[in-house]
Amino acid sequence: MPEIVRAITLPGGESLPMLVQSGHAPVLEPLRYSISILRNAGRAESTIDAHVRAIAMARSWAHANGISLEARMIAGAGLDLREVESLTHALKSPRSSPAHPQARPARGNVLPFARRLPPVAVSASATQTGANRVRFVAGYLEWLAGQGGGGDARRRSGDTVEALLARSRVRGHWATRPVKGLTSEQRERLFSVIDPSSPQNPFRSPAAGCRNLAMVACLDETGMRRGELAGLRIVDADFRALTVSVHRRPPDPGDPRRGKPRTKTNARAIPIRPELADILFEYISTWRRAEPGALEHDYVFVSHGGTRPGAPLSPRSIGKVFDVLQGALGFGLHPHILRHTWNDRFSAALDRQSRHGTGMPEAGEERIRNYLMGWSPDSRSADGYSRRHVERAAREALGNMHEGLYEDE
């Protein structure tokens, strides 16, 4: 029976992705897992969706091979090595889709040579996506094993989970594609061009000019995501305490946007400088207030002109603003690059404190970064964002070492 992923809206407005069979009947075990493990842990809708789609791929593979993943894991039988390899291949295949895998392995074995697909170029992002699917399925199978019997059964099921996790690691990917933010020169040019009084500013409307400056300054200073910016409400800006708060709210039924903003990260209150507070206050109290359509909601950033003036700005519309800016600047620019730039600047600030003897232990630095970025306290997300800064510091240190060697001679 074919299974597809659908999102249902809960009574409070929250959207929950789930795996359903024909007739819209939910598949019980994946539903229990997504609620008890993913939703109750505060995972974002997009994250739950990715997990459920990976589980759908695994169940499709299992059906093609006459296997019940749930029965196997709960009974403690697990998967043998050939089945683990075959499942991994199906989850990592670039020709598969999460809802309907196309590359199905031979029954009970890895793909035979006669059925191997011709080699295709696989991007680093596609490689990481496949590895994530394997990891997501391993988490589901581990949960299933916990629903079963005693020690020996759990050990056999645990071997399956460990084998999948070992195959979910991506080696060499991180070092070849470091995350990059703007250079200091590019950032300076960005703020020069986005200044509403600049003749190079591509936005001639005073209202749009002030709005776009406020958006760029907000992303640059807080490091928030585009969806979080689109979901920002007037009450989230505390001009007395000089903070901007990011909240994980359920989808607003009254939000007219087709692509509603989503907050993937944890809620937090981010300190801001008086300069950003002044920019936000001017936009809200002057330009936003002048749009009658903006009185119908409390989202901060709205459309000026077009067919729906005053309507809340969608994440896609924010992206279009950056597309226009990119053309005026002459270098690549998108909203998320300012999140990378924030992390570069944060790392540089920590280095300056360390050089002046006012630094803190590395674990404390990670906790602060994780909080300000909205990551969980034990998250390793900062590793990828700070990679470029670490490499630059390493080059500088190596240069100093080489200079010292020559001076000693």
Coordinates of C-alpha atoms in Angstrom, one line a residue:
M1 CA 0.0 0.0 0.0
P2 CA 1.6 3.3 -1.0
E3 CA 2.6 5.7 1.7
I4 CA 3.0 9.5 1.5
V5 CA 4.0 12.3 3.8
R6 CA 1.4 14.8 4.6
A7 CA 1.2 17.7 7.1
I8 CA -1.8 18.0 9.4
T9 CA -2.8 21.1 11.3
L10 CA -3.3 20.5 15.1
P11 CA -5.9 22.4 17.1
G12 CA -3.4 25.0 18.2
G13 CA -2.4 25.8 14.6
E14 CA 0.8 23.7 14.7
S15 CA 1.6 21.7 11.6
L16 CA 2.8 18.1 12.0
P17 CA 4.2 16.1 9.1
M18 CA 3.1 12.4 9.2
L19 CA 3.3 9.3 7.1
V20 CA -0.1 8.2 5.9
Q21 CA -1.4 5.2 3.8
S22 CA -4.1 5.3 1.2
G23 CA -7.3 6.5 2.7
H24 CA -5.3 9.0 4.9
A25 CA -4.8 6.5 7.7
P26 CA -1.6 7.4 9.6
V27 CA 1.2 4.8 9.9
L28 CA 1.2 4.2 13.7
E29 CA 4.8 3.6 14.7
P30 CA 6.4 6.5 12.7
L31 CA 3.6 8.7 14.1
R32 CA 4.4 7.6 17.7
Y33 CA 8.1 8.3 17.1
S34 CA 7.6 11.7 15.5
I35 CA 5.4 12.8 18.4
S36 CA 7.2 11.3 21.4
I37 CA 10.8 11.8 20.2
L38 CA 10.9 14.7 17.7
R39 CA 7.9 16.9 18.4
N40 CA 8.3 16.7 22.2
A41 CA 11.9 17.6 21.9
G42 CA 10.9 20.8 20.2
R43 CA 12.1 20.0 16.7
A44 CA 11.0 22.3 13.9
E45 CA 8.4 21.2 11.4
S46 CA 11.0 21.1 8.6
T47 CA 13.2 18.8 10.7
I48 CA 10.4 16.5 11.5
D49 CA 9.4 16.4 7.9
A50 CA 13.0 15.4 6.9
H51 CA 12.9 12.5 9.5
V52 CA 9.5 11.3 8.4
R53 CA 10.6 11.3 4.7
A54 CA 13.7 9.3 5.5
I55 CA 11.6 6.8 7.4
A56 CA 9.2 6.6 4.4
M57 CA 12.2 5.7 2.2
A58 CA 13.4 3.0 4.6
R59 CA 9.9 1.5 4.8
S60 CA 9.6 1.5 1.0
W61 CA 13.0 -0.3 0.8
A62 CA 11.8 -2.8 3.4
H63 CA 8.5 -3.4 1.5
A64 CA 10.4 -4.1 -1.7
N65 CA 12.6 -6.7 0.2
G66 CA 9.7 -8.4 2.1
I67 CA 10.9 -7.0 5.4
S68 CA 9.0 -5.3 8.3
L69 CA 11.4 -2.9 10.0
E70 CA 9.1 -2.5 12.9
A71 CA 8.7 -6.3 13.5
R72 CA 12.4 -7.0 13.0
M73 CA 13.6 -4.3 15.5
I74 CA 11.0 -4.8 18.2
A75 CA 11.7 -8.5 18.1
G76 CA 15.4 -7.9 18.4
A77 CA 16.3 -9.6 15.1
G78 CA 17.7 -6.4 13.5
L79 CA 19.2 -6.4 10.0
D80 CA 22.1 -8.4 8.8
L81 CA 25.2 -6.7 7.2
R82 CA 24.0 -7.2 3.6
E83 CA 20.6 -5.6 4.4
V84 CA 22.3 -2.7 6.2
E85 CA 24.5 -2.1 3.1
S86 CA 21.4 -2.3 0.8
L87 CA 19.4 0.1 3.0
T88 CA 22.2 2.6 3.2
H89 CA 22.6 2.5 -0.6
A90 CA 18.9 3.2 -1.0
L91 CA 18.9 6.1 1.4
K92 CA 22.0 7.7 0.0
S93 CA 21.0 7.3 -3.7
P94 CA 20.9 10.7 -5.4
R95 CA 18.1 9.3 -7.7
S96 CA 15.8 8.6 -4.8
S97 CA 13.1 11.0 -3.5
P98 CA 12.1 10.8 0.2
A99 CA 8.5 10.0 -0.6
H100 CA 9.1 7.5 -3.4
P101 CA 12.6 5.9 -3.7
Q102 CA 13.2 4.9 -7.3
A103 CA 16.5 2.9 -6.9
R104 CA 15.3 -0.3 -5.1
P105 CA 17.8 -2.9 -4.1
A106 CA 17.6 -6.6 -5.0
R107 CA 15.7 -8.7 -2.4
G108 CA 17.7 -9.4 0.7
N109 CA 21.1 -8.3 -0.8
V110 CA 23.1 -5.3 -2.0
L111 CA 22.6 -4.2 -5.6
P112 CA 24.1 -6.7 -8.0
F113 CA 26.6 -5.4 -10.5
A114 CA 24.2 -5.9 -13.4
R115 CA 21.8 -3.4 -11.9
R116 CA 24.2 -0.7 -10.8
L117 CA 23.4 2.7 -12.0
P118 CA 26.0 4.6 -14.0
P119 CA 28.1 7.0 -12.0
V120 CA 26.7 10.4 -11.5
A121 CA 28.2 13.6 -10.1
V122 CA 27.1 14.0 -6.5
S123 CA 27.4 17.4 -4.8
A124 CA 28.6 17.7 -1.2
S125 CA 25.2 18.8 -0.1
A126 CA 23.6 15.7 -1.7
T127 CA 26.1 13.6 0.0
Q128 CA 25.3 15.2 3.4
T129 CA 21.6 14.8 2.7
G130 CA 22.0 11.1 2.1
A131 CA 24.1 10.7 5.2
N132 CA 21.4 12.6 7.2
R133 CA 18.7 10.1 6.0
V134 CA 20.8 7.2 7.2
R135 CA 21.2 8.9 10.6
F136 CA 17.5 9.7 10.8
V137 CA 16.5 6.1 10.1
A138 CA 19.1 4.8 12.6
G139 CA 17.3 7.0 15.3
Y140 CA 14.0 5.5 14.4
L141 CA 15.3 2.0 14.5
E142 CA 16.9 2.6 17.8
W143 CA 13.6 3.8 19.2
L144 CA 11.9 0.7 17.8
A145 CA 14.4 -1.5 19.5
G146 CA 13.6 0.2 22.8
Q147 CA 10.0 -0.9 22.5
G148 CA 11.0 -4.6 22.4
G149 CA 12.4 -7.3 24.6
G150 CA 15.4 -7.9 26.8
G151 CA 19.2 -7.7 26.7
D152 CA 20.1 -10.0 23.9
A153 CA 17.4 -8.7 21.6
R154 CA 18.4 -5.1 22.3
R155 CA 22.0 -5.9 21.6
R156 CA 21.3 -7.4 18.2
S157 CA 19.1 -4.4 17.3
G158 CA 21.8 -2.1 18.7
D159 CA 24.3 -3.7 16.3
T160 CA 22.0 -2.6 13.4
V161 CA 21.8 0.9 14.7
E162 CA 25.6 1.1 15.2
A163 CA 26.2 -0.2 11.6
L164 CA 23.9 2.5 10.2
L165 CA 25.5 5.3 12.2
A166 CA 28.9 4.2 11.1
R167 CA 27.7 4.6 7.5
S168 CA 26.2 8.0 8.1
R169 CA 29.5 9.8 8.6
V170 CA 30.7 12.0 5.8
R171 CA 34.5 12.2 5.6
G172 CA 36.4 15.0 4.0
H173 CA 33.3 17.1 3.2
W174 CA 33.8 19.7 5.9
A175 CA 37.4 20.7 5.0
T176 CA 36.7 21.1 1.3
R177 CA 33.7 23.4 1.6
P178 CA 34.2 25.8 4.5
V179 CA 31.3 28.0 5.4
K180 CA 31.9 31.6 4.2
G181 CA 30.6 34.9 5.4
L182 CA 31.2 38.4 4.0
T183 CA 34.7 39.9 4.2
S184 CA 34.9 43.1 6.2
E185 CA 35.2 45.0 2.9
Q186 CA 32.1 43.4 1.5
R187 CA 30.1 44.1 4.6
E188 CA 31.2 47.7 4.6
R189 CA 30.1 48.0 1.0
L190 CA 26.8 46.4 1.7
F191 CA 25.9 49.0 4.4
S192 CA 27.1 51.8 2.1
V193 CA 24.8 50.7 -0.7
I194 CA 21.8 49.8 1.5
D195 CA 21.9 53.3 3.1
P196 CA 18.6 55.0 1.9
S197 CA 20.6 58.2 1.0
S198 CA 23.1 56.3 -1.2
P199 CA 22.8 57.0 -4.9
Q200 CA 23.8 53.3 -5.5
N201 CA 20.8 52.1 -3.5
P202 CA 18.6 50.2 -6.0
F203 CA 15.5 50.8 -4.0
R204 CA 14.2 54.3 -4.7
S205 CA 11.1 54.2 -2.5
P206 CA 11.8 55.8 0.9
A207 CA 9.6 53.3 2.6
A208 CA 11.3 50.2 1.0
G209 CA 14.7 51.8 1.5
C210 CA 14.1 52.2 5.3
R211 CA 12.6 48.7 5.5
N212 CA 15.5 47.0 3.7
L213 CA 18.1 48.8 5.8
A214 CA 16.2 47.6 8.9
M215 CA 16.1 44.0 7.6
V216 CA 19.8 43.9 6.7
A217 CA 20.9 45.5 9.9
C218 CA 18.7 43.1 11.9
L219 CA 20.1 40.0 10.1
D220 CA 23.6 41.3 10.4
E221 CA 23.5 42.1 14.2
T222 CA 21.4 39.2 15.4
G223 CA 22.4 36.4 13.1
M224 CA 18.7 35.3 12.9
R225 CA 17.4 33.3 9.9
R226 CA 15.2 34.7 7.1
G227 CA 12.1 32.8 8.4
E228 CA 12.7 34.3 11.9
L229 CA 12.9 37.7 10.4
A230 CA 9.7 37.3 8.4
G231 CA 8.0 36.1 11.6
L232 CA 9.2 39.0 13.7
R233 CA 6.3 40.9 15.4
I234 CA 6.3 44.4 16.8
V235 CA 6.0 43.1 20.4
D236 CA 9.3 41.1 19.9
A237 CA 11.3 44.4 19.7
D238 CA 11.8 45.8 23.2
F239 CA 13.2 49.2 22.7
R240 CA 13.7 49.9 26.4
A241 CA 15.6 46.7 27.2
L242 CA 17.3 46.8 23.8
T243 CA 16.5 43.3 22.8
V244 CA 14.9 41.5 19.9
S245 CA 13.2 38.2 20.8
V246 CA 12.8 35.2 18.5
H247 CA 9.9 32.9 19.3
R248 CA 8.8 29.5 18.0
R249 CA 5.2 30.1 17.4
P250 CA 2.7 27.7 15.8
P251 CA 1.6 28.9 12.3
D252 CA -0.8 31.8 12.5
P253 CA -4.2 30.9 10.9
G254 CA -4.7 34.6 10.1
D255 CA -1.3 34.9 8.3
P256 CA -2.2 35.6 4.6
R257 CA 1.2 34.5 3.3
R258 CA 1.3 31.4 1.2
G259 CA 4.8 30.6 2.3
K260 CA 4.4 31.1 6.1
P261 CA 7.7 31.8 8.0
R262 CA 9.1 29.0 10.2
T263 CA 11.4 29.3 13.2
K264 CA 13.8 26.3 13.1
T265 CA 15.9 27.3 16.1
N266 CA 15.1 27.8 19.8
A267 CA 13.5 30.9 21.2
R268 CA 15.9 33.5 22.6
A269 CA 16.2 37.2 23.4
I270 CA 19.1 38.9 21.6
P271 CA 20.7 42.1 22.8
I272 CA 20.9 44.9 20.1
R273 CA 22.7 48.2 19.9
P274 CA 20.9 51.5 20.2
E275 CA 21.6 52.2 16.5
L276 CA 19.6 49.1 15.4
A277 CA 16.8 50.0 17.8
D278 CA 16.6 53.5 16.2
I279 CA 16.4 52.0 12.7
L280 CA 13.7 49.6 13.7
F281 CA 11.7 52.2 15.6
E282 CA 11.9 54.7 12.7
Y283 CA 10.6 52.1 10.2
I284 CA 7.8 50.8 12.5
S285 CA 6.6 54.2 13.7
T286 CA 6.9 56.1 10.3
W287 CA 6.9 53.9 7.2
R288 CA 5.0 50.8 8.4
R289 CA 2.5 52.9 10.2
A290 CA 1.6 54.8 7.0
E291 CA 0.4 51.5 5.3
P292 CA -3.3 50.9 6.1
G293 CA -2.9 47.2 5.3
A294 CA -0.3 46.9 8.0
L295 CA -2.9 47.7 10.7
E296 CA -4.5 44.3 10.2
H297 CA -1.6 42.4 11.7
D298 CA 1.5 43.0 13.9
Y299 CA 4.3 41.5 11.7
V300 CA 7.2 44.0 11.5
F301 CA 8.2 43.9 7.9
V302 CA 5.5 44.6 5.3
S303 CA 5.2 45.2 1.5
H304 CA 5.3 48.7 0.2
G305 CA 3.5 49.0 -3.1
G306 CA 2.5 46.1 -5.3
T307 CA -0.9 44.5 -5.3
R308 CA -1.1 44.1 -1.5
P309 CA 0.6 47.0 0.3
G310 CA 0.9 46.5 4.0
A311 CA 0.8 42.7 3.8
P312 CA 3.5 40.9 5.8
L313 CA 6.6 40.2 3.8
S314 CA 7.2 36.5 3.0
P315 CA 10.5 34.8 3.3
R316 CA 10.6 34.5 -0.5
S317 CA 10.0 38.3 -0.9
I318 CA 13.0 38.9 1.5
G319 CA 15.1 36.7 -0.8
K320 CA 14.1 38.8 -3.8
V321 CA 15.3 41.9 -1.9
F322 CA 18.7 40.3 -1.5
D323 CA 18.7 39.3 -5.2
V324 CA 18.3 42.9 -6.2
L325 CA 21.0 44.0 -3.7
Q326 CA 23.3 41.3 -5.1
G327 CA 23.1 42.9 -8.5
A328 CA 24.0 46.3 -7.2
L329 CA 26.9 45.0 -5.0
G330 CA 28.5 42.8 -7.6
F331 CA 29.2 39.9 -5.3
G332 CA 27.1 37.0 -4.0
L333 CA 24.6 37.8 -1.3
H334 CA 21.7 36.0 0.3
P335 CA 20.1 36.3 3.8
H336 CA 21.8 33.3 5.3
I337 CA 25.3 34.6 4.4
L338 CA 24.7 37.3 7.2
R339 CA 24.3 34.4 9.7
H340 CA 27.7 33.1 8.6
T341 CA 29.1 36.6 8.8
W342 CA 27.7 37.0 12.4
N343 CA 29.6 33.9 13.4
D344 CA 32.8 35.1 11.8
R345 CA 32.5 38.4 13.8
F346 CA 31.6 36.6 17.0
S347 CA 34.7 34.4 16.7
A348 CA 36.9 37.4 16.1
A349 CA 35.4 39.2 19.1
L350 CA 36.2 36.1 21.3
D351 CA 39.7 36.1 20.0
R352 CA 40.2 39.7 20.9
Q353 CA 39.0 39.1 24.4
S354 CA 41.3 36.1 24.7
R355 CA 44.3 38.3 23.6
H356 CA 43.4 40.9 26.3
G357 CA 43.1 38.2 29.0
T358 CA 39.3 38.6 29.3
G359 CA 38.3 35.4 27.5
M360 CA 36.4 32.5 28.8
P361 CA 36.7 28.7 28.5
E362 CA 35.9 27.2 25.2
A363 CA 32.9 25.4 26.6
G364 CA 31.4 28.7 27.8
E365 CA 32.0 30.3 24.4
E366 CA 30.1 27.4 22.8
R367 CA 27.1 27.8 25.2
I368 CA 26.8 31.5 24.4
R369 CA 27.1 31.0 20.7
N370 CA 24.5 28.2 20.8
Y371 CA 22.1 30.3 22.8
L372 CA 22.4 33.4 20.5
M373 CA 22.0 31.2 17.4
G374 CA 19.1 29.3 18.9
W375 CA 20.8 26.0 18.9
S376 CA 20.5 23.4 21.7
P377 CA 23.2 23.7 24.4
D378 CA 25.1 20.6 23.2
S379 CA 24.7 21.4 19.5
R380 CA 27.8 21.1 17.2
S381 CA 26.3 23.4 14.6
A382 CA 28.9 26.1 15.5
D383 CA 31.7 23.9 14.1
G384 CA 30.6 24.5 10.5
Y385 CA 29.9 28.2 11.0
S386 CA 33.3 28.9 12.6
R387 CA 35.4 26.8 10.2
R388 CA 36.4 29.7 8.0
H389 CA 37.6 31.7 11.0
V390 CA 39.6 28.8 12.4
E391 CA 41.3 28.3 9.1
R392 CA 42.2 32.0 8.8
A393 CA 43.6 32.0 12.4
A394 CA 45.6 28.9 11.6
R395 CA 47.1 30.6 8.5
E396 CA 48.1 33.6 10.6
A397 CA 49.6 31.5 13.3
L398 CA 51.6 29.5 10.8
G399 CA 52.8 32.7 9.2
N400 CA 54.0 34.0 12.5
M401 CA 55.7 30.7 13.3
H402 CA 57.6 30.8 10.0
E403 CA 58.6 34.4 10.5
G404 CA 60.0 33.4 13.9
L405 CA 62.0 30.6 12.5
Y406 CA 63.7 32.9 10.0
E407 CA 64.4 35.4 12.6
D408 CA 66.0 32.8 14.8
E409 CA 68.4 32.0 11.9

